[in-house]
Coordinates of C-alpha atoms in Angstrom, one line a residue:
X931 CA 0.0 0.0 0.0
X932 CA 1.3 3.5 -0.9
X933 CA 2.4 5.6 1.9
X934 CA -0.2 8.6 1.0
X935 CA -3.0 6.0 0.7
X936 CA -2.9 5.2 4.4
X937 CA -2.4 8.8 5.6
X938 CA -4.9 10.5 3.4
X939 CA -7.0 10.6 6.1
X940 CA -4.8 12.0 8.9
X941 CA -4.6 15.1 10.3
X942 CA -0.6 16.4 9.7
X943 CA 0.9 18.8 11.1
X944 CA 4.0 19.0 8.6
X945 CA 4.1 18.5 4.7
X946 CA 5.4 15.7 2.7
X947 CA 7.2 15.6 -0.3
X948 CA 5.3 14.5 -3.1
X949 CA 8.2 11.6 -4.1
X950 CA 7.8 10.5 -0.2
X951 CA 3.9 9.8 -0.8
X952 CA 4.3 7.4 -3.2
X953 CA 6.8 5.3 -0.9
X954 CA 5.3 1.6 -0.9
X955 CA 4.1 0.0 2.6
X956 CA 4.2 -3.8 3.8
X957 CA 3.3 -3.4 7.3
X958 CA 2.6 -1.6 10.4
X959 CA 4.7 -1.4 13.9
X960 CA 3.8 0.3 17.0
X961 CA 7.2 -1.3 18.4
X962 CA 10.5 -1.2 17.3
X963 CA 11.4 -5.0 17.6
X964 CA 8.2 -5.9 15.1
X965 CA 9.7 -3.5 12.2
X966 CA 11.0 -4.9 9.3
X967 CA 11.7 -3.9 5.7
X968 CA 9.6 -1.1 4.7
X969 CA 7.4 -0.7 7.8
X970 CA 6.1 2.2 8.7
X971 CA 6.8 3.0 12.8
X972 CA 4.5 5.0 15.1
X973 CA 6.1 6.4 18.0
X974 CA 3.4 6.5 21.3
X975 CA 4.6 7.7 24.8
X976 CA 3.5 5.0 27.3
X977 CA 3.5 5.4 30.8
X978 CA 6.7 3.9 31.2
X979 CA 8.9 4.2 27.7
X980 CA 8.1 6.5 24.9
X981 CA 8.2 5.0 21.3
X982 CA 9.6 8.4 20.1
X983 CA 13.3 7.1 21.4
X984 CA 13.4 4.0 19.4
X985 CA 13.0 5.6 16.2
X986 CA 16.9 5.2 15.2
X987 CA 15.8 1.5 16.2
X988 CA 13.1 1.2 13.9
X989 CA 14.7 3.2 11.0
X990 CA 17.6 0.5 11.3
X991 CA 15.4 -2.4 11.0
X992 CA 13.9 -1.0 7.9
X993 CA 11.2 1.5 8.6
X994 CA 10.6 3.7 5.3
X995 CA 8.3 6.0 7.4
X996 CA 8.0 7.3 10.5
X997 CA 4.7 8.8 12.7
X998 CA 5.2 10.3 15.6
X999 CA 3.8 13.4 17.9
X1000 CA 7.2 15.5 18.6
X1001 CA 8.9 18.5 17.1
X1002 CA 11.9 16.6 14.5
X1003 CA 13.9 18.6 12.4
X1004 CA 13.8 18.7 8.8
X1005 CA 15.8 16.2 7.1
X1006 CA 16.9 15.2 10.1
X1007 CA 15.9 11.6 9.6
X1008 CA 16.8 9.7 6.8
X1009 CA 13.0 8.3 5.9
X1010 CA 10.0 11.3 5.9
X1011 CA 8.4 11.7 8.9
X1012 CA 5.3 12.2 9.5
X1013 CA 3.8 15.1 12.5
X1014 CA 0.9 14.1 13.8
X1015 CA -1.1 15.2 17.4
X1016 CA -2.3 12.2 18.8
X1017 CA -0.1 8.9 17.9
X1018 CA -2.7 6.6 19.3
X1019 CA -5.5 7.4 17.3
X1020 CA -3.2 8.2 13.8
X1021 CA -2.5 4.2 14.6
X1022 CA -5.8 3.2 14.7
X1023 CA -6.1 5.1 11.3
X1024 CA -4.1 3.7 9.6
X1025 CA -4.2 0.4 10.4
X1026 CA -8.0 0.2 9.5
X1027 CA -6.9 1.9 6.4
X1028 CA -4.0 -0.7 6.0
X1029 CA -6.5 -4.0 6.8
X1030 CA -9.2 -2.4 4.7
X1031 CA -11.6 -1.7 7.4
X1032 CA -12.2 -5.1 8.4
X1033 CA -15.2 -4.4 10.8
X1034 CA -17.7 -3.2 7.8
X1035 CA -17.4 -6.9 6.5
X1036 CA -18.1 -8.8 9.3
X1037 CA -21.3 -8.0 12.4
X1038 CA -19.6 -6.5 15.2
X1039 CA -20.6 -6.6 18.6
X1040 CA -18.9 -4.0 21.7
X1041 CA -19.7 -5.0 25.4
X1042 CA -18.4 -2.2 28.1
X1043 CA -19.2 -1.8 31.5
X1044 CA -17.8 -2.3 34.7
X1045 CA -18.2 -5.4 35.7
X1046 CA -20.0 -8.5 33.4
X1047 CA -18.4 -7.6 29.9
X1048 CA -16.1 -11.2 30.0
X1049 CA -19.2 -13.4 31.5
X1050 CA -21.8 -11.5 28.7
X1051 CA -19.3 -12.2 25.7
X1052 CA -19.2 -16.0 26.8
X1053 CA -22.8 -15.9 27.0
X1054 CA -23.3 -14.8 23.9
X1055 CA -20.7 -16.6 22.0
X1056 CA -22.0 -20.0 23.2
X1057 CA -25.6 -18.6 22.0
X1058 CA -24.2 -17.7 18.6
X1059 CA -22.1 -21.1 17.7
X1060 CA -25.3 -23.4 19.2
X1061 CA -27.1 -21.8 16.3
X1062 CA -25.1 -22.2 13.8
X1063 CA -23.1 -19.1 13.7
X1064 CA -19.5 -18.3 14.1
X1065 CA -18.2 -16.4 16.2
X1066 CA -14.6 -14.5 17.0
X1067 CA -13.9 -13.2 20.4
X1068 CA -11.5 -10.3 21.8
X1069 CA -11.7 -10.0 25.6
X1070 CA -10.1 -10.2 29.1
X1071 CA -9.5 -14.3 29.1
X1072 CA -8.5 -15.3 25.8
X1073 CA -8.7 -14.1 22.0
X1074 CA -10.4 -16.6 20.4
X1075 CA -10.7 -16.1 15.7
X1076 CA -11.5 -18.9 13.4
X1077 CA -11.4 -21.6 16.6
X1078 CA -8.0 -21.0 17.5
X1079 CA -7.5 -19.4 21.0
X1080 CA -4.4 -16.9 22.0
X1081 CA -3.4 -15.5 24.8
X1082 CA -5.0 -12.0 25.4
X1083 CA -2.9 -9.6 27.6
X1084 CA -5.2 -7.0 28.1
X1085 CA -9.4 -6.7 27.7
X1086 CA -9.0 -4.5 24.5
X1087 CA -5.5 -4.8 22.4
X1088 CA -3.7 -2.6 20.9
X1089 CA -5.4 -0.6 17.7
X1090 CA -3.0 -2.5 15.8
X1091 CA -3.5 -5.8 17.2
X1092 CA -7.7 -5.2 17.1
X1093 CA -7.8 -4.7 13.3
X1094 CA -5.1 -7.5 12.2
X1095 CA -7.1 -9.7 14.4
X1096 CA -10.5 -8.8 12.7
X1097 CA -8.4 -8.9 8.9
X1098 CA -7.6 -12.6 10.2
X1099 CA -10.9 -13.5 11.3
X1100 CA -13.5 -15.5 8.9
X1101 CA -16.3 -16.0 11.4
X1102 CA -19.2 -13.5 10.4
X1103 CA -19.3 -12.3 14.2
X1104 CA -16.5 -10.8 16.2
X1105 CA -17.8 -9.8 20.1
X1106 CA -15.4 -7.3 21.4
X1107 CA -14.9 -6.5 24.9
X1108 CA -14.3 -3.0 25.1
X1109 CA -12.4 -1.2 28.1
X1110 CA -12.6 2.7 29.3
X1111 CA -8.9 2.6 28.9
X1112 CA -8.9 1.0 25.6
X1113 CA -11.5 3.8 24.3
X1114 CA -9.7 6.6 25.5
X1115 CA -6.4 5.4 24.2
X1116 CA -8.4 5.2 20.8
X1117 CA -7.7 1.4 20.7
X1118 CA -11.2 1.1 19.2
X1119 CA -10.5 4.2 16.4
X1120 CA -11.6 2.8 13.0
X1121 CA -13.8 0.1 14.6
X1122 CA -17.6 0.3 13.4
X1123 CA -20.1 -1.6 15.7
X1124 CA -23.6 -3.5 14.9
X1125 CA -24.8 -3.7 18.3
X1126 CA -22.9 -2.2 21.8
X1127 CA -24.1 -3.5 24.5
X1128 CA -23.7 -1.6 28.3
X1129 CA -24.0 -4.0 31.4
X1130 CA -23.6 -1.5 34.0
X1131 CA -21.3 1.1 35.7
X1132 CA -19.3 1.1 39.5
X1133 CA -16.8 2.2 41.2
X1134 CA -13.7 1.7 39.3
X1135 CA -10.3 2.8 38.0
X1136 CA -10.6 6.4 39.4
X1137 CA -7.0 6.3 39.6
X1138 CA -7.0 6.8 35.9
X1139 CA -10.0 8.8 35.0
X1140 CA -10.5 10.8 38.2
X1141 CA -14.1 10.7 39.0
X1142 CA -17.2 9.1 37.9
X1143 CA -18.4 11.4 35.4
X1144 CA -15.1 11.1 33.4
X1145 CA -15.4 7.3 33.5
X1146 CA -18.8 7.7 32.2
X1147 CA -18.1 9.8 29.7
X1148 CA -15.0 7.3 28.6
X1149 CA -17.8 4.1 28.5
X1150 CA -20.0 6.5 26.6
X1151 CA -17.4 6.9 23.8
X1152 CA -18.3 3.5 22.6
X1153 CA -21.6 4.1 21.4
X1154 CA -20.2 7.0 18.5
X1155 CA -18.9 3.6 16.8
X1156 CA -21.8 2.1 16.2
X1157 CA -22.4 1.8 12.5
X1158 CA -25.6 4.1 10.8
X1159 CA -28.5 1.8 12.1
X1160 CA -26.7 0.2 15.1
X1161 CA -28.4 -0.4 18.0
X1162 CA -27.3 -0.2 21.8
X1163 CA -28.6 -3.0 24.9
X1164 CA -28.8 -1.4 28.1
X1165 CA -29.1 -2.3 32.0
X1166 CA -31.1 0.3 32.9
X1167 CA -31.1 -0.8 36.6
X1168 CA -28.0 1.1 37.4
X1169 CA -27.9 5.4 37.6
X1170 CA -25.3 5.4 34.9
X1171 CA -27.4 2.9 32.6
X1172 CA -30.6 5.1 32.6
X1173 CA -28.7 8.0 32.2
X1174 CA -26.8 6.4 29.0
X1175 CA -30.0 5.3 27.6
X1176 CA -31.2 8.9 27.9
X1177 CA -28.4 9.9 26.1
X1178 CA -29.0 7.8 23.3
X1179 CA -32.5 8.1 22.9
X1180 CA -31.5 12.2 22.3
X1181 CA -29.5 11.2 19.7
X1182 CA -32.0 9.0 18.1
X1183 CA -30.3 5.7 18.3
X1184 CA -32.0 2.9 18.8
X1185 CA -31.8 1.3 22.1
X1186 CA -33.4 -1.9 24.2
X1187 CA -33.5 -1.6 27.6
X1188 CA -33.5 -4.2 30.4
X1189 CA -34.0 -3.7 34.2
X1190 CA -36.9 -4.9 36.9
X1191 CA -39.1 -1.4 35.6
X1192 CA -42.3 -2.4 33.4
X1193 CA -41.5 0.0 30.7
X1194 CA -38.4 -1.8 29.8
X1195 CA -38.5 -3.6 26.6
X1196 CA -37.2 -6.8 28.6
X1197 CA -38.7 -6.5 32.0
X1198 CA -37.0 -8.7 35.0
X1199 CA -40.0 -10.0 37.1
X1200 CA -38.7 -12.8 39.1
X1201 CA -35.3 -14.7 40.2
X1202 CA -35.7 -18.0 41.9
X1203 CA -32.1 -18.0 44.0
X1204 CA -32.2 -21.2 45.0
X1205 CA -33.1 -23.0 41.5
X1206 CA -31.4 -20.4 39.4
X1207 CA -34.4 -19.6 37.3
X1208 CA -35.5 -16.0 35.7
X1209 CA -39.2 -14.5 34.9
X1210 CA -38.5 -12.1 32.2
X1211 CA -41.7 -10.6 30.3
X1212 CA -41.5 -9.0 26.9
X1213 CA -44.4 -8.3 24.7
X1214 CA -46.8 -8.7 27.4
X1215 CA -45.1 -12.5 27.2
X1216 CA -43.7 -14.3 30.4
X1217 CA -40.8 -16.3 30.0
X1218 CA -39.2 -18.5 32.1
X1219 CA -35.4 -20.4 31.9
X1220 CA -33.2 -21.9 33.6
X1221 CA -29.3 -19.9 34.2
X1222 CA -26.9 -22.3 33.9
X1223 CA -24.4 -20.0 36.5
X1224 CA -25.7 -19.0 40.0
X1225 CA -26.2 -15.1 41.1
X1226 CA -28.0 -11.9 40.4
X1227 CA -25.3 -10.1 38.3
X1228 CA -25.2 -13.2 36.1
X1229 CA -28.5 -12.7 35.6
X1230 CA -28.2 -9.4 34.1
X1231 CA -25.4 -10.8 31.9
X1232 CA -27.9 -13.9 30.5
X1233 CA -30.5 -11.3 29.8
X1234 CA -28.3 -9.0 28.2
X1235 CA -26.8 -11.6 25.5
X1236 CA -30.6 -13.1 25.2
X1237 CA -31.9 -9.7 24.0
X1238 CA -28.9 -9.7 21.3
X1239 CA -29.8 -13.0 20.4
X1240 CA -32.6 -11.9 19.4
X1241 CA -32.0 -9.1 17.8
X1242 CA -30.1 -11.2 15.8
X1243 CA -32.7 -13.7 14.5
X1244 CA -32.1 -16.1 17.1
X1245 CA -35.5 -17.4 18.3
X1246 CA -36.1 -17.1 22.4
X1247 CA -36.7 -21.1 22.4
X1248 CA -33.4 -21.5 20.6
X1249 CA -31.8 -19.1 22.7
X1250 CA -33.1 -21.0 25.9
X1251 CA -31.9 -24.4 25.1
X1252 CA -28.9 -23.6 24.2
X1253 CA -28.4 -22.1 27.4
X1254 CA -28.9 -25.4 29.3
X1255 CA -25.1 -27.2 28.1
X1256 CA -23.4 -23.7 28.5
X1257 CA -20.8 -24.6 30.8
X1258 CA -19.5 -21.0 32.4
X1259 CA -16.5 -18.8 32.4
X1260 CA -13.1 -19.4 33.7
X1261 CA -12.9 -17.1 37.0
X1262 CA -16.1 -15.8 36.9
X1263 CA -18.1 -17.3 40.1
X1264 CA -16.1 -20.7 39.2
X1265 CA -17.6 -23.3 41.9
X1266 CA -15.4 -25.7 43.2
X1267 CA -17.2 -28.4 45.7
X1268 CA -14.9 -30.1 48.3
X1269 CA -15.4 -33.5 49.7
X1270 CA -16.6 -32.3 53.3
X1271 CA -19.5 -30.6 51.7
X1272 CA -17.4 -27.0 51.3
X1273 CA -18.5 -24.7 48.7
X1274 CA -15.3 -22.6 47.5
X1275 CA -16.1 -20.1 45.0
X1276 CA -13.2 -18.1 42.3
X1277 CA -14.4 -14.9 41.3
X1278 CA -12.6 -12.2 39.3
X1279 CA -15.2 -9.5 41.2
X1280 CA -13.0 -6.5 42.2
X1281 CA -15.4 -3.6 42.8
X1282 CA -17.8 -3.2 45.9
X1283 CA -20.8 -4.1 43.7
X1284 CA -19.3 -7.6 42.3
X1285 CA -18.0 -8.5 45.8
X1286 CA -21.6 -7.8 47.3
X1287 CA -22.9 -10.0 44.9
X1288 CA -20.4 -12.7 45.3
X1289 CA -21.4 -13.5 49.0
X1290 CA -25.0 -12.6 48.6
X1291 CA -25.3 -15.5 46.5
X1292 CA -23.5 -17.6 49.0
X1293 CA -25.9 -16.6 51.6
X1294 CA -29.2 -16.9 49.2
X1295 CA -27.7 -20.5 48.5
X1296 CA -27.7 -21.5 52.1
X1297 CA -24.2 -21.2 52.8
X1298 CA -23.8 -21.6 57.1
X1299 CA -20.7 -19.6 57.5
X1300 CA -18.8 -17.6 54.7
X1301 CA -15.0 -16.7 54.8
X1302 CA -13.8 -14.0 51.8
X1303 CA -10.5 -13.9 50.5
X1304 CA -9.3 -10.6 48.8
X1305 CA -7.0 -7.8 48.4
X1306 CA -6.5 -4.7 46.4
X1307 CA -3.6 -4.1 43.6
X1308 CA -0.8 -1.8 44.4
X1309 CA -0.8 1.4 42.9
X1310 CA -4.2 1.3 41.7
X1311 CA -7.7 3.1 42.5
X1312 CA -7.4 3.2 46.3
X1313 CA -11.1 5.1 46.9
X1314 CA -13.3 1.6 46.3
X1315 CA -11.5 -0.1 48.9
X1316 CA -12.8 1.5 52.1
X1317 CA -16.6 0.4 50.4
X1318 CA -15.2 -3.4 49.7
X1319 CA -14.0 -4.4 53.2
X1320 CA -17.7 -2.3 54.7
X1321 CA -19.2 -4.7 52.6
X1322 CA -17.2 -8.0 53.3
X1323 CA -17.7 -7.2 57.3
X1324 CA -21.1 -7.1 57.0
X1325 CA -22.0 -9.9 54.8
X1326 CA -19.0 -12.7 55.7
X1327 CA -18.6 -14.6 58.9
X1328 CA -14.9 -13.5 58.4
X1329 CA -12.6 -12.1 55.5
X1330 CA -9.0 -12.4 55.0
X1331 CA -7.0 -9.4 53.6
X1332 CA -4.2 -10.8 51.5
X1333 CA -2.0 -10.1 48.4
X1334 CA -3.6 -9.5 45.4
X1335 CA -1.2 -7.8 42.3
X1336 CA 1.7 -5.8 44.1
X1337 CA 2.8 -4.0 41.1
X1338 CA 5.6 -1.9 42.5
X1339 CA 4.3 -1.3 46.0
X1340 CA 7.1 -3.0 48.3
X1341 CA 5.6 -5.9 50.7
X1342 CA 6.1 -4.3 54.1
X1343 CA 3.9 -1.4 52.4
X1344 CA 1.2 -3.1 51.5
X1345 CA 1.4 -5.3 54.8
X1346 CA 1.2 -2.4 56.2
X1347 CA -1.7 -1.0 54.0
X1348 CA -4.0 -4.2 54.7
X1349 CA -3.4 -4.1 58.6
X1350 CA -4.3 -0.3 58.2
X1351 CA -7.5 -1.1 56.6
X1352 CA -8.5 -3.7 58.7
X1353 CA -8.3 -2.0 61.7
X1354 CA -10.1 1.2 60.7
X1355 CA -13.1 -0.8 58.3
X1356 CA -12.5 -4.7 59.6
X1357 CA -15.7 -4.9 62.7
X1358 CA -13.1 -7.2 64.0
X1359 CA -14.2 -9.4 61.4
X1360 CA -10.8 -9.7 59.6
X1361 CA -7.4 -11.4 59.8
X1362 CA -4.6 -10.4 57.3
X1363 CA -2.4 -13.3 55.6
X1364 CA -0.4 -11.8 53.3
X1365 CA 0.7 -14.9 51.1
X1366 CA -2.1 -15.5 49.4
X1367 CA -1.7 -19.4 48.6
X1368 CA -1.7 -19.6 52.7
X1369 CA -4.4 -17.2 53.2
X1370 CA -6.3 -19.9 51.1
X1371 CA -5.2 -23.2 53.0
X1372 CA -6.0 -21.2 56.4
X1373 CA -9.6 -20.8 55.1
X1374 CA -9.9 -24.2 54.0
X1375 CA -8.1 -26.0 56.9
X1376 CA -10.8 -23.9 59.2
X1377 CA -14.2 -24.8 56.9
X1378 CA -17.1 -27.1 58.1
X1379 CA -19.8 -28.9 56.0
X1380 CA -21.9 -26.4 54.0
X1381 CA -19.4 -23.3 54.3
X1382 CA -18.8 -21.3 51.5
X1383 CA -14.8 -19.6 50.8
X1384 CA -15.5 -17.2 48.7
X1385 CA -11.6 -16.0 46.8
X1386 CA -12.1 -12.8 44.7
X1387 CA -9.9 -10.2 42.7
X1388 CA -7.8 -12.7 40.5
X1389 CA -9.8 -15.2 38.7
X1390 CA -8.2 -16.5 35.5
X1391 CA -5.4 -14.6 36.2
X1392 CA -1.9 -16.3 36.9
X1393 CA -0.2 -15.1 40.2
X1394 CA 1.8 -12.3 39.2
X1395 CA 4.4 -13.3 42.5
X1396 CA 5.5 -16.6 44.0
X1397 CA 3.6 -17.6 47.1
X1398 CA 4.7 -20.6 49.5
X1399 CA 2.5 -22.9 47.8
X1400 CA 3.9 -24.0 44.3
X1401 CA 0.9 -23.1 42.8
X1402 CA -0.1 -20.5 40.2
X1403 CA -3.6 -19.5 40.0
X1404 CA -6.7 -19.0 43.0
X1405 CA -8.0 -22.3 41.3
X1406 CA -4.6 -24.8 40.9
X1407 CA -4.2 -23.3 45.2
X1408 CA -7.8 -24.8 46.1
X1409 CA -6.8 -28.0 43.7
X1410 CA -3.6 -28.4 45.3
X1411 CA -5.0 -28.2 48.9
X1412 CA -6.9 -30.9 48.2
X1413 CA -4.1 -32.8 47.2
X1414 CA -5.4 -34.4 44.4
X1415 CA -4.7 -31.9 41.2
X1416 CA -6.6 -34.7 39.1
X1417 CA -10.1 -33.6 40.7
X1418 CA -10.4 -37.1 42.0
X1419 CA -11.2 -35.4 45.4
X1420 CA -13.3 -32.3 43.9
X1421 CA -15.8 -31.8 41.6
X1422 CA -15.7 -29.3 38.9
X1423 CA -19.4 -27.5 39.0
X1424 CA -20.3 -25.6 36.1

């Protein structure tokens, strides 16, 4: 592709020579080790490294072209270089232009919210493929296109990443889990949606965008992708749901609520705790099914992919039984059973609301006594935790504070931190073990028939330290407690 082909679009803030334009391009880099022979490179400051001092790199791994955001002298640099104000979203531009705007050929589906995004895209991609579809997937666990899975290292990849993945992808569906980080960091920028979906909106990530309003405002930057005639789902049972579907409605775009409210296109009448099984009523219709995972805020996330169904030609009976052999999400309220009757539960929930739901459920399911393991991530938003441990006091028999992700806070700080916090929100409820693998064998090693542990804030996610135990996951710990890793001594519950 010609060099002025993919920057026809951008808007530059220095002129290039007419002989530069017509420079050929093979490919796209947004870091120096993946150039090679006529790339063009994109320099981005990070929070940590800034691309703009690996452009010598990149030139002398074969760059022909270089964007980037800083002042560079004229003919300073041996390839043309390209001005531009914002690196991130001149990326996203040209690499939609580069993979020809790979989202207009395929339906595309955005999930944002707080919390439920990962459980709703598994949802709905099981719903999909048991009627005959197929289905890509970009989200927190995995990235899943054309059947093969890869690793994902963040919810939303890189703009780069996004659109090669969608170029890649033959399914006629591609579900995107989109973060409030990735849309401000224009990760999203080129990306045209079919359907975006909102599951709700808590406390969260302040540390990055301040207050709630700005983090809001970031989620609401999703819905000015949707494609002319997309649509938006929203859980209007939540302040910042309503609000968004207020929004929308202003601006004319078509949107399907859900919430308990009559007036809601999808009205939640009923939740049987015990059985698992939703009252919904649409078109003056009640329907009842069976949820295959346990909890209120799963049931939001089953209602939210059964409207999409829908609205994708899916019929509710066909939506319903394919519900019944959906066999849940890796770290998302992830039952494990032990042998003396103990319920220990692996949730990913890491905001006051999640964590409220987690033991609620354990209580609604008849759990005698309930122990909570969790902790809170160095360096990150620090106003949400006061709320989590008020909440974990008054609905567990007893928490444990213990290490979640350090990042670079040092142990004896956040030792230090946990004690802290226990002693000023803990009702002499809590007990801090720091190493989280023995936090875990402490709760187990203290459990009786028909308790409930209930380990949030990690989920899928590896351990990102070593522990005493040799294990690596919340999961593999409870496995390896039991001493038999082969499940001969537990049972997996779906």
């Amino acid at each position: 592709m010609k060099l002025k082909q993919l920057i026809n679009t951008l808007d530059l803030k220095n002129t290039l020579k007419s002989e530069s334009a017509n420079i050929n391009i093979s490919g796209i880099a947004d870091n120096s080790i993946d150039v090679e022979n006529n790339y063009i490179f994109v320099a981005i400051k990070g929070l940590n490294t800034d691309g703009h001092d690996y452009i010598s790199d990149a030139i002398k791994r074969g760059a022909s072209a270089i964007i980037g955001e800083i002042d560079i002298e004229k003919n300073s640099l041996p390839v043309p270089y390209i001005q531009v104000s914002n690196s991130r979203k001149a990326l996203g531009v040209i690499a939609n232009s580069f993979y020809n705007s790979p989202s207009k050929q395929k339906l595309m589906i955005g999930i944002t919210g707080t919390n439920g995004k990962t459980t709703t895209s598994f949802i709905l991609k099981h719903i999909l493929e048991s009627n005959g579809m197929t289905c890509s997937l970009i989200g927190t666990i995995q990235n899943e296109i054309n059947g093969e899975v890869y690793h994902s290292k963040q919810t939303t990849p890189s703009s780069l990443s996004l659109q090669r993945f969608l170029s890649e992808s033959r399914d006629e569906i591609a579900i995107v889990e989109v973060s409030s980080h990735g849309l401000t960091q224009y990760r999203v920028e080129g990306i045209r949606f079919d359907i975006c979906i909102f599951t709700n909106l808590e406390q969260e990530h302040l540390d990055y965008h301040g207050t709630m309003e700005n983090y809001f405002k970031s989620k609401l930057l999703l819905f000015n992708h949707l494609k002319e005639n997309g649509q938006a789902v929203v859980n209007v049972d939540n302040f910042w749901g309503e609000k968004l579907a207020e929004i929308l409605k202003e601006k004319e775009i078509i949107v399907h609520t859900i919430g308990q409210a009559r007036e809601n296109e999808v009205q939640i009448k009923k939740f049987n705790y015990e059985k698992s099984v939703i009252s919904i009523e649409e078109s003056n219709e009640t329907i009842h099914f069976s949820m295959p995972m346990t909890g209120v805020h799963n049931l939001y996330n089953f209602v939210m992919a059964y409207r999409v169904a829908q609205l994708l030609g899916i019929q509710k009976e066909d939506v319903i039984n394919s519900l019944r052999n959906f066999k849940g999400v890796k770290g998302r309220f992830e039952i494990l059973k032990l042998q003396n009757d103990v319920t220990v539960v692996v949730d990913y929930a890491h905001t006051a609301n999640a964590v409220f739901y987690c033991l609620n459920t354990a209580k609604q399911h008849g759990a005698k006594r309930v122990t909570h393991i969790f902790g809170f991530r160095g360096n990150r938003d620090e106003s949400k935790r006061k709320e989590m441990i008020t909440i974990s006091s008054e609905l567990s028999n007893q928490f444990i504070l213990t290490f979640d992700d350090l990042n670079s806070v040092t142990i004896p700080e956040m030792i230090q931190t946990l004690k802290d916090l226990n002693n000023l929100y803990g009702n002499q409820k809590g007990l801090v073990i720091p190493d989280r693998t023995l936090a875990i064998k402490w709760a187990i090693e203290q459990s009786k028939p028909v308790d409930w542990i209930i380990i949030t804030g990690k989920g899928h996610e590896d351990y990102n330290q070593k522990f005493t135990l040799p294990t690596s996951s919340d999961e593999k710990t409870v496995l390896y407690l039991t001493e038999e890793f082969n499940k001969t001594n537990i049972e997996t519950i779906n």
